XYZ file of N, CA and C in Angstrom:
366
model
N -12.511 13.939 5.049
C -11.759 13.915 3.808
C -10.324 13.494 4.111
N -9.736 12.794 3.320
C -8.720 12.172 3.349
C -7.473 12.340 2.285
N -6.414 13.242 1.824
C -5.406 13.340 0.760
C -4.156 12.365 1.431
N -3.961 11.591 -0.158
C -3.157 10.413 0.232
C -1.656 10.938 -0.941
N -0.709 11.005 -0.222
C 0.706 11.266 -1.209
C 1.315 10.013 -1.452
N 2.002 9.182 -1.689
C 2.718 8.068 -2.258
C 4.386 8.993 -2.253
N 5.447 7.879 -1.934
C 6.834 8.246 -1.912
C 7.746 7.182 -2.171
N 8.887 6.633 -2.852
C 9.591 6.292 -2.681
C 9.746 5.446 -3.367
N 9.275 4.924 -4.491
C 8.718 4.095 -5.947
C 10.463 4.691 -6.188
N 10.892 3.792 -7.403
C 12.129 4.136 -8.463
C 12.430 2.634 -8.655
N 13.784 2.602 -9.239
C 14.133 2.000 -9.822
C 15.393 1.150 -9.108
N 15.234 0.022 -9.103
C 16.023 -1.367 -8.049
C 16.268 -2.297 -8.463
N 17.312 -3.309 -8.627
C 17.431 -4.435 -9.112
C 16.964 -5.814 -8.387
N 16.953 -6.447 -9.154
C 15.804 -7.778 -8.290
C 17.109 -8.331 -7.451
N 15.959 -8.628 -6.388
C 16.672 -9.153 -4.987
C 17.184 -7.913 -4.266
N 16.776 -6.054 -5.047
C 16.906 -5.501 -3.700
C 15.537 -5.196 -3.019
N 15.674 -4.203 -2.222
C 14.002 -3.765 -1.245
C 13.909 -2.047 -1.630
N 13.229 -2.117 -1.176
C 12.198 -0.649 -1.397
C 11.288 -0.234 -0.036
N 11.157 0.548 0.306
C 10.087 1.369 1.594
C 9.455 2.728 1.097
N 8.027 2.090 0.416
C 7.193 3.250 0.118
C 6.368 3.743 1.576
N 6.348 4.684 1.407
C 5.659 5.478 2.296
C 4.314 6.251 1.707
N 3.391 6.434 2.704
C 2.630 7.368 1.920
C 2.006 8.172 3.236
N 1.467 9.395 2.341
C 1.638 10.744 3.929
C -0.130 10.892 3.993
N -0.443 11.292 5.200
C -2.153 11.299 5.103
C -2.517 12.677 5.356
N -2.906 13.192 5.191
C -3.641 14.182 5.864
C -5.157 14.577 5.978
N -5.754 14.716 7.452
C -7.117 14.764 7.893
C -6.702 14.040 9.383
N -8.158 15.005 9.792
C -7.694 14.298 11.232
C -7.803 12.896 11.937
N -8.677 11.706 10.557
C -9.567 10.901 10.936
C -8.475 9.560 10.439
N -7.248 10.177 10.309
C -6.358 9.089 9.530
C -6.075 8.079 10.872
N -6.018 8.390 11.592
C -5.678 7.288 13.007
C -6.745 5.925 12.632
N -7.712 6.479 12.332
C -9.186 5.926 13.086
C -9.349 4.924 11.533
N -8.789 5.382 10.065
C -8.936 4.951 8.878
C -8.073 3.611 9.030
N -8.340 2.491 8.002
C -7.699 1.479 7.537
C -6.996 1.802 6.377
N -5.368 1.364 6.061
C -4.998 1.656 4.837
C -4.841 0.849 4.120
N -4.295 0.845 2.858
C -4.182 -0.555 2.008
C -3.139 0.016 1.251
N -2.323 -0.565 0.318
C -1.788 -0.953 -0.841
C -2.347 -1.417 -1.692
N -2.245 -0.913 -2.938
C -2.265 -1.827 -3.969
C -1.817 -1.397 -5.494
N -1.161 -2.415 -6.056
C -0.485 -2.192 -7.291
C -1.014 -2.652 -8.871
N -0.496 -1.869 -9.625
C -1.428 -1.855 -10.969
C 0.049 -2.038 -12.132
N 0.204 -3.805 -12.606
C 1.028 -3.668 -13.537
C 0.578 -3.059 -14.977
N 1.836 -3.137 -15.819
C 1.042 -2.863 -17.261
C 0.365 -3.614 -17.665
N -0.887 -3.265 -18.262
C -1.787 -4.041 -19.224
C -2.555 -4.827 -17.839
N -2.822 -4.854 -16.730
C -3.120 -5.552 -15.784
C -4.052 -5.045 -14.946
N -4.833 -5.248 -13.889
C -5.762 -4.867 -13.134
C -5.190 -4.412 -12.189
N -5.389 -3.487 -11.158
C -5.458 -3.006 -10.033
C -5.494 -4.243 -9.211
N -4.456 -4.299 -8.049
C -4.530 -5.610 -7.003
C -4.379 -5.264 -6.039
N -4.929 -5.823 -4.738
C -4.813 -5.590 -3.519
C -3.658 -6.116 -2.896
N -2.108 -5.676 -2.366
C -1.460 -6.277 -1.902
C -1.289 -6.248 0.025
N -1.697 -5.120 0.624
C -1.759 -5.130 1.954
C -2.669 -3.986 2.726
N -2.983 -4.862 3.549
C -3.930 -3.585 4.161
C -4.007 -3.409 6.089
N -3.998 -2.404 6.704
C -3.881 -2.258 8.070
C -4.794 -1.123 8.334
N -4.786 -1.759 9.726
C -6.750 -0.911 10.354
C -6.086 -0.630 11.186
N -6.689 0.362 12.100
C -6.049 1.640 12.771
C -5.879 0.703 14.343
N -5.903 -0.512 14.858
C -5.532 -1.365 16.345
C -4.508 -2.271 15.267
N -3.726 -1.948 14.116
C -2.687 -2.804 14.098
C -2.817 -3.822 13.222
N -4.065 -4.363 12.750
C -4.308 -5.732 12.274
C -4.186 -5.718 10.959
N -3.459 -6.572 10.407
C -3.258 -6.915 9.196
C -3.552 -7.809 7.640
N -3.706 -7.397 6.646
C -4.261 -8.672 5.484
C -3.526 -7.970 4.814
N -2.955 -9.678 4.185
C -1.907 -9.484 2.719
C -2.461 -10.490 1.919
N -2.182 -9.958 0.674
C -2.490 -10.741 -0.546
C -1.056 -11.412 -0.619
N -1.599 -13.151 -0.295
C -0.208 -14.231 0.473
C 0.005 -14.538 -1.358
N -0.792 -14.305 -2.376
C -0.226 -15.093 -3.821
C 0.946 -14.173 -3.753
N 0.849 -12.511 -4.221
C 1.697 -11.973 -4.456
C 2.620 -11.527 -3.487
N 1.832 -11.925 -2.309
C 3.446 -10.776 -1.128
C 4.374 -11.914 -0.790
N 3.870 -13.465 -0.431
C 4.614 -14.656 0.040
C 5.261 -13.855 0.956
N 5.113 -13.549 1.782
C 6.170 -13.021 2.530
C 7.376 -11.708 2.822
N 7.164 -11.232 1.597
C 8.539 -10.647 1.074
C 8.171 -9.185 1.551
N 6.836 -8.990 1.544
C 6.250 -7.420 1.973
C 5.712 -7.334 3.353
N 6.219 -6.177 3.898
C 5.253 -5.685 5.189
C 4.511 -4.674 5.530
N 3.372 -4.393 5.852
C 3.226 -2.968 6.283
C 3.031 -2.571 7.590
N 3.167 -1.585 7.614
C 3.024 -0.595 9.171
C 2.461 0.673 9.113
N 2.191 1.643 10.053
C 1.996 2.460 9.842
C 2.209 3.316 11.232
N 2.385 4.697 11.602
C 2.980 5.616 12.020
C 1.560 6.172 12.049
N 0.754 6.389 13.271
C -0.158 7.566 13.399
C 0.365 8.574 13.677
N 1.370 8.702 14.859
C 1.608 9.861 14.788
C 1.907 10.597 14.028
N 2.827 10.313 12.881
C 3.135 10.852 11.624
C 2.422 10.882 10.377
N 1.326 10.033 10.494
C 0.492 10.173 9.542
C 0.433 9.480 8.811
N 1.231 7.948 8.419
C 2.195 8.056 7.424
C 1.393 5.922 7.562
N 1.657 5.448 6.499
C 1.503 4.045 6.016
C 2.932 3.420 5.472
N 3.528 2.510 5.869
C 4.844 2.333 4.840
C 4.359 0.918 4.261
N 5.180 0.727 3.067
C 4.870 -0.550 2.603
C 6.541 -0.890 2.268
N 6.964 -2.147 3.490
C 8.803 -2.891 3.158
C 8.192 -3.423 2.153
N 9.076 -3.432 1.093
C 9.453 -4.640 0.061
C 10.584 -5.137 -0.046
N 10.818 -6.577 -0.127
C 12.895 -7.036 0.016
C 12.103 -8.268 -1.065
N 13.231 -8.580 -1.272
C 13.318 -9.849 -2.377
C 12.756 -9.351 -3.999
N 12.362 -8.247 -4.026
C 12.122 -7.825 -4.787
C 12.054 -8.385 -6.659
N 10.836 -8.676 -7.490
C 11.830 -9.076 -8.353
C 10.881 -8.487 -9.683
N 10.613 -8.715 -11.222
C 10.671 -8.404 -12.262
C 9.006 -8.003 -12.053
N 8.144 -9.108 -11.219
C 7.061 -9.240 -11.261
C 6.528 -8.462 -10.731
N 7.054 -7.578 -9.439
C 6.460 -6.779 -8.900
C 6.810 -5.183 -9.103
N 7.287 -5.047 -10.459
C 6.860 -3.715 -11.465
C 5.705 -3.128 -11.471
N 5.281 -2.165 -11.109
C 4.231 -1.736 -11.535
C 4.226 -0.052 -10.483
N 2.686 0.196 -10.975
C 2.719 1.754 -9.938
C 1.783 1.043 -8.916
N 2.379 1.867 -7.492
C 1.906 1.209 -6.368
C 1.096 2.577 -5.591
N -0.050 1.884 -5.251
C -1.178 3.115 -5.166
C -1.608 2.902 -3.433
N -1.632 4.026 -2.715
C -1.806 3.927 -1.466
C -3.642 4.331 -0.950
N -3.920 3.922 -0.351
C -5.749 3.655 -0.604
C -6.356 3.848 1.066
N -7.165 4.421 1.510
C -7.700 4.491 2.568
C -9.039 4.618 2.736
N -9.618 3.606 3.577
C -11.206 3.617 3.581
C -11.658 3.234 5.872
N -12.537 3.253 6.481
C -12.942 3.640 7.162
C -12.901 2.176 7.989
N -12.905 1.109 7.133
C -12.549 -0.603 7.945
C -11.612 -1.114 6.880
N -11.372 -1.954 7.572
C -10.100 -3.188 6.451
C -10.589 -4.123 5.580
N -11.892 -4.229 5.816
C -12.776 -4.622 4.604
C -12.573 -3.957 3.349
N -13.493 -2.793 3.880
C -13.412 -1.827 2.832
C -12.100 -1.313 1.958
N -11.400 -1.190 2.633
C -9.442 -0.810 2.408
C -8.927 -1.825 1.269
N -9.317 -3.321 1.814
C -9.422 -3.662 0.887
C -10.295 -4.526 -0.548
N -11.202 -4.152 -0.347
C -12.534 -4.470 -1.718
C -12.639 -2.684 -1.914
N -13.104 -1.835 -1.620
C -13.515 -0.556 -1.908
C -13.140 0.605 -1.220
N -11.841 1.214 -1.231
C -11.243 2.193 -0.767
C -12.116 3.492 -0.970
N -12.048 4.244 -0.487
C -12.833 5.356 -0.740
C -11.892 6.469 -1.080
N -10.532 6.158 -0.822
C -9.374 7.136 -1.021
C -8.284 6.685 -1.415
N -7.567 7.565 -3.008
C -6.928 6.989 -3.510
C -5.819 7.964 -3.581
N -4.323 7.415 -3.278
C -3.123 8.869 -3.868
C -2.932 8.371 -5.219
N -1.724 9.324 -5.741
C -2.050 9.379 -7.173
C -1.239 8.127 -7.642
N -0.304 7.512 -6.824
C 0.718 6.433 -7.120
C 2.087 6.618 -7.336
N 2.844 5.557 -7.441
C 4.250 5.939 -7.176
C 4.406 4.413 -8.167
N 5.757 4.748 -8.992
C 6.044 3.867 -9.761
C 7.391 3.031 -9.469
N 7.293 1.835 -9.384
C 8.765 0.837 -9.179
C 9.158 0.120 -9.941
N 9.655 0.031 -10.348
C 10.321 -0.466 -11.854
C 11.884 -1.386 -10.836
N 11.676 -2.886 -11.160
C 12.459 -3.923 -10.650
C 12.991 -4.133 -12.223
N 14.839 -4.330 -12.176
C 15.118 -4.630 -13.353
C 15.774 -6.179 -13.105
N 15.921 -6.734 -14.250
C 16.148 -8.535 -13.705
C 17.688 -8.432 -14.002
């Protein structure tokens, strides 16, 4: 079992950055793949990044172009997602997701926190 917290969502003006974090707890979080992904208004759930427990990485290149990174901290438990360049479009609540490969992490997470909201003003 896997509980996922989300941190650090608020409110930023475009062209600044943001570093969400999100906290894991279980002992199997090393061994899990995590993901990102964000849900604007009126809009679908999207996959923006995802990392498997040797480091390896997939970003959704339409929406991140570059501007986002992730990492993650086993020892601490912890997934971060950089955002810089920040701008109107990437409003929304940003949901931290963990499933067992990076496939899965990102098509079908098996674990979801509750989300964290970022609101970019233009």
């Amino acid at each position: 079992q896997v509980q996922l917290v989300e941190s650090g969502g608020g409110l930023v003006q475009a062209g600044g950055s943001l570093r969400l974090s999100c906290a894991a707890s279980g002992r199997t979080f090393s061994t899990y793949a995590m993901a990102w992904f964000r849900q604007a208004p009126g809009k679908e759930r999207d996959f923006v990044a995802a990392i498997d427990w040797s480091g390896r990485i997939l970003y959704n290149a339409d929406s991140v172009k570059g501007r986002f990174a992730i990492s993650r901290d086993n020892a601490k438990n912890t997934v971060y997602l950089q955002m810089n360049s920040l701008n109107a479009e990437d409003t929304a609540v940003y949901y931290c997701a963990a499933a067992p490969t990076i496939d899965y992490a990102k098509l079908r997470p098996g674990y979801w926190g509750q989300g964290t909201q970022v609101t970019v003003s233009s």
